[in-house]
Amino acid sequence: MATTAQSDKIVDNRAIDTLDLKKYVGLWYEIARFDHPFERGLVGVTTEYTIKPDGNIEVIGRGYQDSFQGERKEIVGHVHIPDTTQPGVLKVTFFLIFKTDYHILEVENDYSAALIGSSQCDHLWIVSRTPKLPPKKLNDLMQRAQRRGYDTTALIFVPHGQEQIQEELTKL
């Protein structure tokens, strides 16, 4: 557990103890996130994890700047799990020098949605295999984040356009 930079409130950012990597890889739609500079203004954000033939894991983040007609942004990273006893803690390297960590805080049994944080506690994402979550499921994930100490009133909900959804579905 860690203290957030925004307050003295304790946030439980412990990652899940077990992870089926083969179920976790694939396309995720970003449903909501905390604001941060590297995604500021992006809409239609997706993240796709792929296990390469050599066993390495690649992640590609995609989104559109300010609107679906805006510039399409893409960033490629390389993922590894530094400690096999903590499979829910992923280390991601972008541009060979920028490293960050992602804590898979919660994942549905069927791997249809997840709650993602980091060691910094000022990062939070709600992601789903579909561009929209049923209200009950979204509310459940937000309540789980609140129980962990996250301020869900700070979440930015990410729009997904029909054209972008169709484009992503054709890749599957």
JSON list of C-alpha atoms in Angstrom, two decimals:
[
{"chain": "A", "resi": 1, "resn": "MET", "atom": "CA", "xyz": [0.00, 0.00, 0.00]},
{"chain": "A", "resi": 2, "resn": "ALA", "atom": "CA", "xyz": [1.14, 3.51, -0.71]},
{"chain": "A", "resi": 3, "resn": "THR", "atom": "CA", "xyz": [0.27, 7.11, -0.01]},
{"chain": "A", "resi": 4, "resn": "THR", "atom": "CA", "xyz": [-0.89, 9.21, -2.96]},
{"chain": "A", "resi": 5, "resn": "ALA", "atom": "CA", "xyz": [0.92, 12.33, -4.06]},
{"chain": "A", "resi": 6, "resn": "GLN", "atom": "CA", "xyz": [-2.40, 14.21, -3.95]},
{"chain": "A", "resi": 7, "resn": "SER", "atom": "CA", "xyz": [-3.16, 13.57, -0.29]},
{"chain": "A", "resi": 8, "resn": "ASP", "atom": "CA", "xyz": [-2.16, 11.60, 2.74]},
{"chain": "A", "resi": 9, "resn": "LYS", "atom": "CA", "xyz": [-4.83, 9.00, 2.00]},
{"chain": "A", "resi": 10, "resn": "ILE", "atom": "CA", "xyz": [-3.66, 5.40, 1.89]},
{"chain": "A", "resi": 11, "resn": "VAL", "atom": "CA", "xyz": [-4.36, 3.63, -1.39]},
{"chain": "A", "resi": 12, "resn": "ASP", "atom": "CA", "xyz": [-4.27, -0.15, -1.69]},
{"chain": "A", "resi": 13, "resn": "ASN", "atom": "CA", "xyz": [-2.38, -0.65, -4.96]},
{"chain": "A", "resi": 14, "resn": "ARG", "atom": "CA", "xyz": [-1.53, -4.30, -4.39]},
{"chain": "A", "resi": 15, "resn": "ALA", "atom": "CA", "xyz": [-1.67, -6.34, -7.58]},
{"chain": "A", "resi": 16, "resn": "ILE", "atom": "CA", "xyz": [-3.52, -9.60, -8.05]},
{"chain": "A", "resi": 17, "resn": "ASP", "atom": "CA", "xyz": [-1.69, -12.77, -6.96]},
{"chain": "A", "resi": 18, "resn": "THR", "atom": "CA", "xyz": [-2.48, -14.89, -10.01]},
{"chain": "A", "resi": 19, "resn": "LEU", "atom": "CA", "xyz": [-2.60, -14.01, -13.69]},
{"chain": "A", "resi": 20, "resn": "ASP", "atom": "CA", "xyz": [-3.36, -16.13, -16.72]},
{"chain": "A", "resi": 21, "resn": "LEU", "atom": "CA", "xyz": [-1.22, -14.25, -19.22]},
{"chain": "A", "resi": 22, "resn": "LYS", "atom": "CA", "xyz": [-2.76, -16.03, -22.20]},
{"chain": "A", "resi": 23, "resn": "LYS", "atom": "CA", "xyz": [-6.19, -14.76, -21.13]},
{"chain": "A", "resi": 24, "resn": "TYR", "atom": "CA", "xyz": [-4.89, -11.26, -20.35]},
{"chain": "A", "resi": 25, "resn": "VAL", "atom": "CA", "xyz": [-3.22, -10.58, -23.71]},
{"chain": "A", "resi": 26, "resn": "GLY", "atom": "CA", "xyz": [-5.31, -9.13, -26.51]},
{"chain": "A", "resi": 27, "resn": "LEU", "atom": "CA", "xyz": [-7.22, -5.91, -27.06]},
{"chain": "A", "resi": 28, "resn": "TRP", "atom": "CA", "xyz": [-8.47, -3.76, -24.18]},
{"chain": "A", "resi": 29, "resn": "TYR", "atom": "CA", "xyz": [-10.60, -0.61, -24.48]},
{"chain": "A", "resi": 30, "resn": "GLU", "atom": "CA", "xyz": [-9.85, 2.15, -22.00]},
{"chain": "A", "resi": 31, "resn": "ILE", "atom": "CA", "xyz": [-13.17, 2.98, -20.33]},
{"chain": "A", "resi": 32, "resn": "ALA", "atom": "CA", "xyz": [-11.91, 5.49, -17.77]},
{"chain": "A", "resi": 33, "resn": "ARG", "atom": "CA", "xyz": [-8.61, 6.86, -16.46]},
{"chain": "A", "resi": 34, "resn": "PHE", "atom": "CA", "xyz": [-7.03, 9.40, -14.19]},
{"chain": "A", "resi": 35, "resn": "ASP", "atom": "CA", "xyz": [-5.65, 12.38, -16.08]},
{"chain": "A", "resi": 36, "resn": "HIS", "atom": "CA", "xyz": [-1.93, 12.22, -16.82]},
{"chain": "A", "resi": 37, "resn": "PRO", "atom": "CA", "xyz": [0.32, 13.90, -19.40]},
{"chain": "A", "resi": 38, "resn": "PHE", "atom": "CA", "xyz": [1.06, 10.92, -21.64]},
{"chain": "A", "resi": 39, "resn": "GLU", "atom": "CA", "xyz": [-2.64, 10.37, -22.49]},
{"chain": "A", "resi": 40, "resn": "ARG", "atom": "CA", "xyz": [-3.95, 13.90, -22.12]},
{"chain": "A", "resi": 41, "resn": "GLY", "atom": "CA", "xyz": [-6.64, 14.67, -24.67]},
{"chain": "A", "resi": 42, "resn": "LEU", "atom": "CA", "xyz": [-6.74, 11.17, -26.15]},
{"chain": "A", "resi": 43, "resn": "VAL", "atom": "CA", "xyz": [-10.05, 9.56, -27.11]},
{"chain": "A", "resi": 44, "resn": "GLY", "atom": "CA", "xyz": [-10.76, 6.08, -28.44]},
{"chain": "A", "resi": 45, "resn": "VAL", "atom": "CA", "xyz": [-7.84, 4.66, -26.46]},
{"chain": "A", "resi": 46, "resn": "THR", "atom": "CA", "xyz": [-7.03, 0.97, -26.76]},
{"chain": "A", "resi": 47, "resn": "THR", "atom": "CA", "xyz": [-4.18, -1.15, -25.47]},
{"chain": "A", "resi": 48, "resn": "GLU", "atom": "CA", "xyz": [-3.20, -4.38, -27.14]},
{"chain": "A", "resi": 49, "resn": "TYR", "atom": "CA", "xyz": [-0.90, -6.96, -25.57]},
{"chain": "A", "resi": 50, "resn": "THR", "atom": "CA", "xyz": [0.72, -9.60, -27.79]},
{"chain": "A", "resi": 51, "resn": "ILE", "atom": "CA", "xyz": [3.01, -12.51, -26.95]},
{"chain": "A", "resi": 52, "resn": "LYS", "atom": "CA", "xyz": [5.62, -12.58, -29.70]},
{"chain": "A", "resi": 53, "resn": "PRO", "atom": "CA", "xyz": [7.03, -15.86, -31.14]},
{"chain": "A", "resi": 54, "resn": "ASP", "atom": "CA", "xyz": [10.19, -15.39, -29.02]},
{"chain": "A", "resi": 55, "resn": "GLY", "atom": "CA", "xyz": [8.06, -15.23, -25.85]},
{"chain": "A", "resi": 56, "resn": "ASN", "atom": "CA", "xyz": [8.48, -11.49, -25.31]},
{"chain": "A", "resi": 57, "resn": "ILE", "atom": "CA", "xyz": [5.37, -9.41, -24.66]},
{"chain": "A", "resi": 58, "resn": "GLU", "atom": "CA", "xyz": [4.64, -6.29, -26.70]},
{"chain": "A", "resi": 59, "resn": "VAL", "atom": "CA", "xyz": [2.04, -3.65, -25.85]},
{"chain": "A", "resi": 60, "resn": "ILE", "atom": "CA", "xyz": [0.69, -1.08, -28.28]},
{"chain": "A", "resi": 61, "resn": "GLY", "atom": "CA", "xyz": [-1.33, 1.86, -27.01]},
{"chain": "A", "resi": 62, "resn": "ARG", "atom": "CA", "xyz": [-3.45, 3.72, -29.57]},
{"chain": "A", "resi": 63, "resn": "GLY", "atom": "CA", "xyz": [-5.72, 6.72, -29.44]},
{"chain": "A", "resi": 64, "resn": "TYR", "atom": "CA", "xyz": [-6.82, 9.87, -31.24]},
{"chain": "A", "resi": 65, "resn": "GLN", "atom": "CA", "xyz": [-5.78, 13.36, -30.18]},
{"chain": "A", "resi": 66, "resn": "ASP", "atom": "CA", "xyz": [-8.76, 15.47, -29.05]},
{"chain": "A", "resi": 67, "resn": "SER", "atom": "CA", "xyz": [-11.33, 13.86, -31.41]},
{"chain": "A", "resi": 68, "resn": "PHE", "atom": "CA", "xyz": [-11.80, 10.85, -33.67]},
{"chain": "A", "resi": 69, "resn": "GLN", "atom": "CA", "xyz": [-10.78, 13.09, -36.57]},
{"chain": "A", "resi": 70, "resn": "GLY", "atom": "CA", "xyz": [-7.61, 14.04, -34.69]},
{"chain": "A", "resi": 71, "resn": "GLU", "atom": "CA", "xyz": [-4.14, 12.64, -35.20]},
{"chain": "A", "resi": 72, "resn": "ARG", "atom": "CA", "xyz": [-3.89, 8.94, -34.45]},
{"chain": "A", "resi": 73, "resn": "LYS", "atom": "CA", "xyz": [-1.25, 8.35, -31.77]},
{"chain": "A", "resi": 74, "resn": "GLU", "atom": "CA", "xyz": [0.52, 5.07, -31.15]},
{"chain": "A", "resi": 75, "resn": "ILE", "atom": "CA", "xyz": [3.15, 3.98, -28.67]},
{"chain": "A", "resi": 76, "resn": "VAL", "atom": "CA", "xyz": [4.87, 0.60, -28.56]},
{"chain": "A", "resi": 77, "resn": "GLY", "atom": "CA", "xyz": [6.24, -0.85, -25.35]},
{"chain": "A", "resi": 78, "resn": "HIS", "atom": "CA", "xyz": [7.82, -4.05, -24.14]},
{"chain": "A", "resi": 79, "resn": "VAL", "atom": "CA", "xyz": [6.39, -5.81, -21.10]},
{"chain": "A", "resi": 80, "resn": "HIS", "atom": "CA", "xyz": [8.00, -8.13, -18.62]},
{"chain": "A", "resi": 81, "resn": "ILE", "atom": "CA", "xyz": [7.04, -9.59, -15.28]},
{"chain": "A", "resi": 82, "resn": "PRO", "atom": "CA", "xyz": [10.10, -8.99, -13.08]},
{"chain": "A", "resi": 83, "resn": "ASP", "atom": "CA", "xyz": [8.97, -11.22, -10.22]},
{"chain": "A", "resi": 84, "resn": "THR", "atom": "CA", "xyz": [7.03, -14.39, -11.00]},
{"chain": "A", "resi": 85, "resn": "THR", "atom": "CA", "xyz": [5.69, -14.39, -7.43]},
{"chain": "A", "resi": 86, "resn": "GLN", "atom": "CA", "xyz": [3.91, -11.11, -8.34]},
{"chain": "A", "resi": 87, "resn": "PRO", "atom": "CA", "xyz": [2.50, -11.81, -11.82]},
{"chain": "A", "resi": 88, "resn": "GLY", "atom": "CA", "xyz": [0.08, -8.87, -11.59]},
{"chain": "A", "resi": 89, "resn": "VAL", "atom": "CA", "xyz": [2.96, -6.37, -11.57]},
{"chain": "A", "resi": 90, "resn": "LEU", "atom": "CA", "xyz": [4.03, -5.60, -15.11]},
{"chain": "A", "resi": 91, "resn": "LYS", "atom": "CA", "xyz": [7.05, -3.48, -16.02]},
{"chain": "A", "resi": 92, "resn": "VAL", "atom": "CA", "xyz": [6.71, -1.68, -19.33]},
{"chain": "A", "resi": 93, "resn": "THR", "atom": "CA", "xyz": [9.53, -0.01, -21.25]},
{"chain": "A", "resi": 94, "resn": "PHE", "atom": "CA", "xyz": [8.82, 2.63, -23.89]},
{"chain": "A", "resi": 95, "resn": "PHE", "atom": "CA", "xyz": [11.50, 4.14, -26.15]},
{"chain": "A", "resi": 96, "resn": "LEU", "atom": "CA", "xyz": [14.13, 1.86, -24.52]},
{"chain": "A", "resi": 97, "resn": "ILE", "atom": "CA", "xyz": [14.55, 4.33, -21.65]},
{"chain": "A", "resi": 98, "resn": "PHE", "atom": "CA", "xyz": [11.17, 5.22, -20.17]},
{"chain": "A", "resi": 99, "resn": "LYS", "atom": "CA", "xyz": [10.04, 2.53, -17.72]},
{"chain": "A", "resi": 100, "resn": "THR", "atom": "CA", "xyz": [6.80, 2.35, -15.82]},
{"chain": "A", "resi": 101, "resn": "ASP", "atom": "CA", "xyz": [4.87, -0.25, -13.92]},
{"chain": "A", "resi": 102, "resn": "TYR", "atom": "CA", "xyz": [1.29, -1.40, -14.13]},
{"chain": "A", "resi": 103, "resn": "HIS", "atom": "CA", "xyz": [-0.41, -3.15, -11.26]},
{"chain": "A", "resi": 104, "resn": "ILE", "atom": "CA", "xyz": [-3.34, -5.31, -12.31]},
{"chain": "A", "resi": 105, "resn": "LEU", "atom": "CA", "xyz": [-5.47, -4.58, -9.26]},
{"chain": "A", "resi": 106, "resn": "GLU", "atom": "CA", "xyz": [-8.58, -6.54, -10.22]},
{"chain": "A", "resi": 107, "resn": "VAL", "atom": "CA", "xyz": [-9.50, -8.68, -13.21]},
{"chain": "A", "resi": 108, "resn": "GLU", "atom": "CA", "xyz": [-12.82, -10.34, -13.89]},
{"chain": "A", "resi": 109, "resn": "ASN", "atom": "CA", "xyz": [-12.80, -14.16, -13.83]},
{"chain": "A", "resi": 110, "resn": "ASP", "atom": "CA", "xyz": [-13.53, -14.21, -17.56]},
{"chain": "A", "resi": 111, "resn": "TYR", "atom": "CA", "xyz": [-10.93, -11.48, -18.25]},
{"chain": "A", "resi": 112, "resn": "SER", "atom": "CA", "xyz": [-13.64, -9.20, -19.67]},
{"chain": "A", "resi": 113, "resn": "ALA", "atom": "CA", "xyz": [-12.70, -6.14, -17.58]},
{"chain": "A", "resi": 114, "resn": "ALA", "atom": "CA", "xyz": [-9.93, -5.03, -15.27]},
{"chain": "A", "resi": 115, "resn": "LEU", "atom": "CA", "xyz": [-8.85, -2.33, -12.86]},
{"chain": "A", "resi": 116, "resn": "ILE", "atom": "CA", "xyz": [-5.26, -1.18, -13.38]},
{"chain": "A", "resi": 117, "resn": "GLY", "atom": "CA", "xyz": [-3.08, 1.00, -11.17]},
{"chain": "A", "resi": 118, "resn": "SER", "atom": "CA", "xyz": [0.61, 1.54, -10.57]},
{"chain": "A", "resi": 119, "resn": "SER", "atom": "CA", "xyz": [3.06, 1.91, -7.72]},
{"chain": "A", "resi": 120, "resn": "GLN", "atom": "CA", "xyz": [2.62, 5.68, -7.94]},
{"chain": "A", "resi": 121, "resn": "CYS", "atom": "CA", "xyz": [-1.06, 5.52, -6.89]},
{"chain": "A", "resi": 122, "resn": "ASP", "atom": "CA", "xyz": [-1.93, 8.50, -9.08]},
{"chain": "A", "resi": 123, "resn": "HIS", "atom": "CA", "xyz": [-2.68, 6.23, -12.02]},
{"chain": "A", "resi": 124, "resn": "LEU", "atom": "CA", "xyz": [-5.92, 4.32, -12.40]},
{"chain": "A", "resi": 125, "resn": "TRP", "atom": "CA", "xyz": [-7.57, 2.77, -15.44]},
{"chain": "A", "resi": 126, "resn": "ILE", "atom": "CA", "xyz": [-10.76, 0.83, -15.97]},
{"chain": "A", "resi": 127, "resn": "VAL", "atom": "CA", "xyz": [-10.40, -1.31, -19.09]},
{"chain": "A", "resi": 128, "resn": "SER", "atom": "CA", "xyz": [-12.71, -3.70, -20.89]},
{"chain": "A", "resi": 129, "resn": "ARG", "atom": "CA", "xyz": [-12.72, -6.08, -23.84]},
{"chain": "A", "resi": 130, "resn": "THR", "atom": "CA", "xyz": [-15.62, -4.06, -25.23]},
{"chain": "A", "resi": 131, "resn": "PRO", "atom": "CA", "xyz": [-15.86, -0.31, -25.85]},
{"chain": "A", "resi": 132, "resn": "LYS", "atom": "CA", "xyz": [-18.64, 0.05, -23.29]},
{"chain": "A", "resi": 133, "resn": "LEU", "atom": "CA", "xyz": [-19.32, -1.62, -19.99]},
{"chain": "A", "resi": 134, "resn": "PRO", "atom": "CA", "xyz": [-22.81, -2.33, -18.68]},
{"chain": "A", "resi": 135, "resn": "PRO", "atom": "CA", "xyz": [-23.60, 0.29, -16.00]},
{"chain": "A", "resi": 136, "resn": "LYS", "atom": "CA", "xyz": [-23.75, -2.37, -13.27]},
{"chain": "A", "resi": 137, "resn": "LYS", "atom": "CA", "xyz": [-20.27, -3.70, -14.16]},
{"chain": "A", "resi": 138, "resn": "LEU", "atom": "CA", "xyz": [-18.80, -0.18, -14.37]},
{"chain": "A", "resi": 139, "resn": "ASN", "atom": "CA", "xyz": [-20.32, 0.72, -11.01]},
{"chain": "A", "resi": 140, "resn": "ASP", "atom": "CA", "xyz": [-18.92, -2.48, -9.48]},
{"chain": "A", "resi": 141, "resn": "LEU", "atom": "CA", "xyz": [-15.39, -1.70, -10.72]},
{"chain": "A", "resi": 142, "resn": "MET", "atom": "CA", "xyz": [-15.64, 1.88, -9.48]},
{"chain": "A", "resi": 143, "resn": "GLN", "atom": "CA", "xyz": [-16.77, 0.65, -6.04]},
{"chain": "A", "resi": 144, "resn": "ARG", "atom": "CA", "xyz": [-13.81, -1.74, -5.91]},
{"chain": "A", "resi": 145, "resn": "ALA", "atom": "CA", "xyz": [-11.47, 1.17, -6.72]},
{"chain": "A", "resi": 146, "resn": "GLN", "atom": "CA", "xyz": [-13.13, 3.29, -4.00]},
{"chain": "A", "resi": 147, "resn": "ARG", "atom": "CA", "xyz": [-12.68, 0.48, -1.45]},
{"chain": "A", "resi": 148, "resn": "ARG", "atom": "CA", "xyz": [-8.98, 0.52, -2.33]},
{"chain": "A", "resi": 149, "resn": "GLY", "atom": "CA", "xyz": [-8.88, 4.25, -1.55]},
{"chain": "A", "resi": 150, "resn": "TYR", "atom": "CA", "xyz": [-8.93, 5.70, -5.08]},
{"chain": "A", "resi": 151, "resn": "ASP", "atom": "CA", "xyz": [-10.89, 8.90, -5.73]},
{"chain": "A", "resi": 152, "resn": "THR", "atom": "CA", "xyz": [-13.12, 7.78, -8.58]},
{"chain": "A", "resi": 153, "resn": "THR", "atom": "CA", "xyz": [-14.59, 11.28, -8.94]},
{"chain": "A", "resi": 154, "resn": "ALA", "atom": "CA", "xyz": [-11.32, 12.12, -10.70]},
{"chain": "A", "resi": 155, "resn": "LEU", "atom": "CA", "xyz": [-11.88, 9.55, -13.46]},
{"chain": "A", "resi": 156, "resn": "ILE", "atom": "CA", "xyz": [-12.11, 10.76, -17.06]},
{"chain": "A", "resi": 157, "resn": "PHE", "atom": "CA", "xyz": [-14.46, 8.62, -19.14]},
{"chain": "A", "resi": 158, "resn": "VAL", "atom": "CA", "xyz": [-13.01, 7.84, -22.55]},
{"chain": "A", "resi": 159, "resn": "PRO", "atom": "CA", "xyz": [-15.31, 8.03, -25.57]},
{"chain": "A", "resi": 160, "resn": "HIS", "atom": "CA", "xyz": [-15.10, 5.42, -28.31]},
{"chain": "A", "resi": 161, "resn": "GLY", "atom": "CA", "xyz": [-16.46, 6.24, -31.77]},
{"chain": "A", "resi": 162, "resn": "GLN", "atom": "CA", "xyz": [-18.34, 3.76, -33.93]},
{"chain": "A", "resi": 163, "resn": "GLU", "atom": "CA", "xyz": [-15.82, 4.07, -36.79]},
{"chain": "A", "resi": 164, "resn": "GLN", "atom": "CA", "xyz": [-12.90, 3.37, -34.47]},
{"chain": "A", "resi": 165, "resn": "ILE", "atom": "CA", "xyz": [-14.71, 0.41, -32.95]},
{"chain": "A", "resi": 166, "resn": "GLN", "atom": "CA", "xyz": [-15.35, -1.10, -36.38]},
{"chain": "A", "resi": 167, "resn": "GLU", "atom": "CA", "xyz": [-11.67, -0.60, -37.32]},
{"chain": "A", "resi": 168, "resn": "GLU", "atom": "CA", "xyz": [-10.49, -2.41, -34.19]},
{"chain": "A", "resi": 169, "resn": "LEU", "atom": "CA", "xyz": [-13.00, -5.25, -34.69]},
{"chain": "A", "resi": 170, "resn": "THR", "atom": "CA", "xyz": [-11.74, -5.92, -38.22]},
{"chain": "A", "resi": 171, "resn": "LYS", "atom": "CA", "xyz": [-8.30, -6.65, -36.76]},
{"chain": "A", "resi": 172, "resn": "LEU", "atom": "CA", "xyz": [-9.63, -9.47, -34.57]}
]
